[in-house]
Structures are given as C-alpha cells and as structure tokens.
Amino acid sequence: MNSVDEVLNRLQTSKFRSGFYLNKKMKKYVKDKGLDIIKNHAYDFVNNRLAPANPINDGKQTPMKGHPVFIAQHACACCCRSCLYKWHKILPGQNLSNNEVDYIVNVIMAWISREFND
Ligand SMILES: [Zn+2]
C-alpha cells in the first residue's frame, strides 16, 4: 500500500479516474452531513461491498451516482476488487484486513477533501 497523497497524484494521471468530480449537489450533501458522517458511510460501503473475499456483483457493485462516496470510489479506483488490485495492489479473493479497509477509507476521504480545495 502506498501513501495517500502519492496515490491521489497517480490517479490524476488517468484520464478516466481524473474525470470524476463532486457536483454542487454532492458537495452540499457532504457539507450538510459533515465529514464524520460521510466517513461512516464510506466504512459501511467498503465493509459491505468490497471487504468480503468475493463481493456480490464484483465489478458492478459501486453505482456511478447517488452518493459522494460512490463517486470518490470510482475516482480513487476503490470501486471493485480488480481496480483495488490494479491500482493499490490489494489482492483479490481474500477478505480485506482492517488496515486495508482503513487505507481505502482514507484515500476516499482525502479525495473528497481535495474536492473542496479546488
Ligand atoms: Zn472497479
């Protein structure tokens, strides 16, 4: 696993990954809820949709809209187990460790924070 900043910078080099952004509605949602709550949502999504060794619908488990964390997951290549492997070298076919879940949530939250700095 790499440092969060390094990963975010590397993702910026991908045309596909860097094309995602939070629109006004999504940003308002983050502001209204607050980052702590958004972080709890991120933990829920990652634990339920990514952490199992064989997640349900793997490759399609992350919607393209509907929640800022979903957008962040696509922007950060934390959307499915093959993207996690390709970009973050997290091995598929086994349950995510607590460290890996923390790492993924940190990447997602760092991306969301960056969206507010631009
Ligand atoms: Zn994916």
mmCIF file of C-alpha atoms and ligand atoms in Angstrom:
data_model
loop_
_atom_site.group_PDB
_atom_site.id
_atom_site.type_symbol
_atom_site.label_atom_id
_atom_site.label_comp_id
_atom_site.label_asym_id
_atom_site.label_seq_id
_atom_site.Cartn_x
_atom_site.Cartn_y
_atom_site.Cartn_z
ATOM 1 C CA MET A 1 0.000 0.000 0.000
ATOM 2 C CA ASN A 2 1.213 3.493 -0.882
ATOM 3 C CA SER A 3 0.859 6.826 0.813
ATOM 4 C CA VAL A 4 -2.465 8.514 0.221
ATOM 5 C CA ASP A 5 -1.039 11.627 -1.442
ATOM 6 C CA GLU A 6 1.111 9.564 -3.772
ATOM 7 C CA VAL A 7 -1.908 7.506 -4.791
ATOM 8 C CA LEU A 8 -4.105 10.555 -5.385
ATOM 9 C CA ASN A 9 -1.415 12.125 -7.540
ATOM 10 C CA ARG A 10 -1.016 8.946 -9.545
ATOM 11 C CA LEU A 11 -4.790 8.729 -10.085
ATOM 12 C CA GLN A 12 -4.655 12.239 -11.531
ATOM 13 C CA THR A 13 -2.626 10.849 -14.429
ATOM 14 C CA SER A 14 -5.541 8.658 -15.506
ATOM 15 C CA LYS A 15 -7.958 10.388 -17.830
ATOM 16 C CA PHE A 16 -10.781 8.144 -16.685
ATOM 17 C CA ARG A 17 -10.136 8.485 -12.931
ATOM 18 C CA SER A 18 -9.491 12.224 -13.015
ATOM 19 C CA GLY A 19 -12.754 12.812 -14.872
ATOM 20 C CA PHE A 20 -14.810 12.268 -11.724
ATOM 21 C CA TYR A 21 -15.778 15.246 -9.572
ATOM 22 C CA LEU A 22 -18.336 16.224 -6.961
ATOM 23 C CA ASN A 23 -21.094 18.402 -8.382
ATOM 24 C CA LYS A 24 -22.797 21.136 -6.350
ATOM 25 C CA LYS A 25 -25.470 18.807 -5.012
ATOM 26 C CA MET A 26 -22.894 16.274 -3.840
ATOM 27 C CA LYS A 27 -20.773 18.956 -2.202
ATOM 28 C CA LYS A 28 -23.821 20.294 -0.401
ATOM 29 C CA TYR A 29 -24.611 16.792 0.798
ATOM 30 C CA VAL A 30 -21.091 16.432 2.224
ATOM 31 C CA LYS A 31 -21.324 19.833 3.911
ATOM 32 C CA ASP A 32 -24.761 19.145 5.365
ATOM 33 C CA LYS A 33 -23.796 15.746 6.751
ATOM 34 C CA GLY A 34 -20.265 16.619 7.828
ATOM 35 C CA LEU A 35 -17.114 14.642 7.143
ATOM 36 C CA ASP A 36 -17.500 12.329 10.155
ATOM 37 C CA ILE A 37 -20.833 11.020 8.914
ATOM 38 C CA ILE A 38 -19.557 10.726 5.348
ATOM 39 C CA LYS A 39 -16.637 8.730 6.711
ATOM 40 C CA ASN A 40 -19.060 6.379 8.469
ATOM 41 C CA HIS A 41 -20.893 5.907 5.173
ATOM 42 C CA ALA A 42 -17.562 5.153 3.491
ATOM 43 C CA TYR A 43 -16.823 2.472 6.098
ATOM 44 C CA ASP A 44 -20.281 0.956 5.561
ATOM 45 C CA PHE A 45 -19.895 0.826 1.786
ATOM 46 C CA VAL A 46 -16.351 -0.546 1.889
ATOM 47 C CA ASN A 47 -17.168 -3.138 4.546
ATOM 48 C CA ASN A 48 -20.340 -4.316 2.833
ATOM 49 C CA ARG A 49 -19.416 -4.039 -0.827
ATOM 50 C CA LEU A 50 -15.639 -4.538 -1.021
ATOM 51 C CA ALA A 51 -14.364 -6.275 2.093
ATOM 52 C CA PRO A 52 -15.717 -9.816 1.521
ATOM 53 C CA ALA A 53 -13.353 -12.173 -0.327
ATOM 54 C CA ASN A 54 -15.956 -12.489 -3.087
ATOM 55 C CA PRO A 55 -18.162 -9.387 -3.020
ATOM 56 C CA ILE A 56 -21.634 -9.586 -4.541
ATOM 57 C CA ASN A 57 -21.676 -8.281 -8.134
ATOM 58 C CA ASP A 58 -17.956 -7.569 -8.043
ATOM 59 C CA GLY A 59 -17.090 -5.087 -10.797
ATOM 60 C CA LYS A 60 -20.555 -3.554 -10.704
ATOM 61 C CA GLN A 61 -21.164 -3.050 -7.000
ATOM 62 C CA THR A 62 -20.449 0.689 -6.994
ATOM 63 C CA PRO A 63 -23.090 2.936 -8.588
ATOM 64 C CA MET A 64 -21.891 5.851 -10.748
ATOM 65 C CA LYS A 65 -24.091 8.318 -8.830
ATOM 66 C CA GLY A 66 -26.250 8.693 -5.761
ATOM 67 C CA HIS A 67 -23.613 9.266 -3.067
ATOM 68 C CA PRO A 68 -20.361 11.263 -2.954
ATOM 69 C CA VAL A 69 -18.529 8.215 -1.620
ATOM 70 C CA PHE A 70 -19.518 6.248 -4.745
ATOM 71 C CA ILE A 71 -18.045 8.988 -6.950
ATOM 72 C CA ALA A 72 -14.904 9.026 -4.821
ATOM 73 C CA GLN A 73 -14.622 5.249 -5.095
ATOM 74 C CA HIS A 74 -14.533 5.482 -8.894
ATOM 75 C CA ALA A 75 -12.152 8.434 -8.849
ATOM 76 C CA CYS A 76 -9.849 6.520 -6.491
ATOM 77 C CA ALA A 77 -10.089 3.114 -8.171
ATOM 78 C CA CYS A 78 -11.678 1.765 -4.982
ATOM 79 C CA CYS A 79 -14.809 0.633 -6.814
ATOM 80 C CA CYS A 80 -14.228 -3.117 -7.097
ATOM 81 C CA ARG A 81 -11.676 -5.751 -6.275
ATOM 82 C CA SER A 82 -9.961 -5.708 -9.688
ATOM 83 C CA CYS A 83 -9.436 -1.948 -9.537
ATOM 84 C CA LEU A 84 -8.182 -2.301 -5.960
ATOM 85 C CA TYR A 85 -5.677 -4.833 -7.201
ATOM 86 C CA LYS A 86 -4.646 -2.940 -10.307
ATOM 87 C CA TRP A 87 -4.135 0.410 -8.589
ATOM 88 C CA HIS A 88 -3.492 -0.433 -4.967
ATOM 89 C CA LYS A 89 -2.019 -3.933 -5.150
ATOM 90 C CA ILE A 90 -4.646 -5.246 -2.757
ATOM 91 C CA LEU A 91 -5.013 -8.938 -3.518
ATOM 92 C CA PRO A 92 -8.432 -10.217 -4.614
ATOM 93 C CA GLY A 93 -10.026 -13.411 -3.339
ATOM 94 C CA GLN A 94 -9.466 -12.738 0.342
ATOM 95 C CA ASN A 95 -11.241 -10.652 2.964
ATOM 96 C CA LEU A 96 -9.862 -7.137 3.313
ATOM 97 C CA SER A 97 -7.908 -6.630 6.532
ATOM 98 C CA ASN A 98 -8.837 -3.814 8.906
ATOM 99 C CA ASN A 99 -5.706 -1.980 7.727
ATOM 100 C CA GLU A 100 -6.777 -2.255 4.107
ATOM 101 C CA VAL A 101 -10.277 -1.008 4.918
ATOM 102 C CA ASP A 102 -8.763 1.961 6.828
ATOM 103 C CA TYR A 103 -6.440 2.695 3.907
ATOM 104 C CA ILE A 104 -9.282 2.669 1.369
ATOM 105 C CA VAL A 105 -11.459 4.921 3.532
ATOM 106 C CA ASN A 106 -8.509 7.303 4.000
ATOM 107 C CA VAL A 107 -7.973 7.522 0.242
ATOM 108 C CA ILE A 108 -11.690 8.169 -0.340
ATOM 109 C CA MET A 109 -11.862 10.845 2.367
ATOM 110 C CA ALA A 110 -8.672 12.535 1.148
ATOM 111 C CA TRP A 111 -10.121 12.699 -2.355
ATOM 112 C CA ILE A 112 -13.368 14.207 -1.038
ATOM 113 C CA SER A 113 -11.416 16.808 0.974
ATOM 114 C CA ARG A 114 -9.374 17.713 -2.093
ATOM 115 C CA GLU A 115 -12.592 18.370 -3.991
ATOM 116 C CA PHE A 116 -13.288 21.195 -1.559
ATOM 117 C CA ASN A 117 -9.851 22.744 -2.009
ATOM 118 C CA ASP A 118 -10.025 23.185 -5.769
HETATM 119 ZN ZN ZN B 1 -13.562 -1.094 -10.426
#
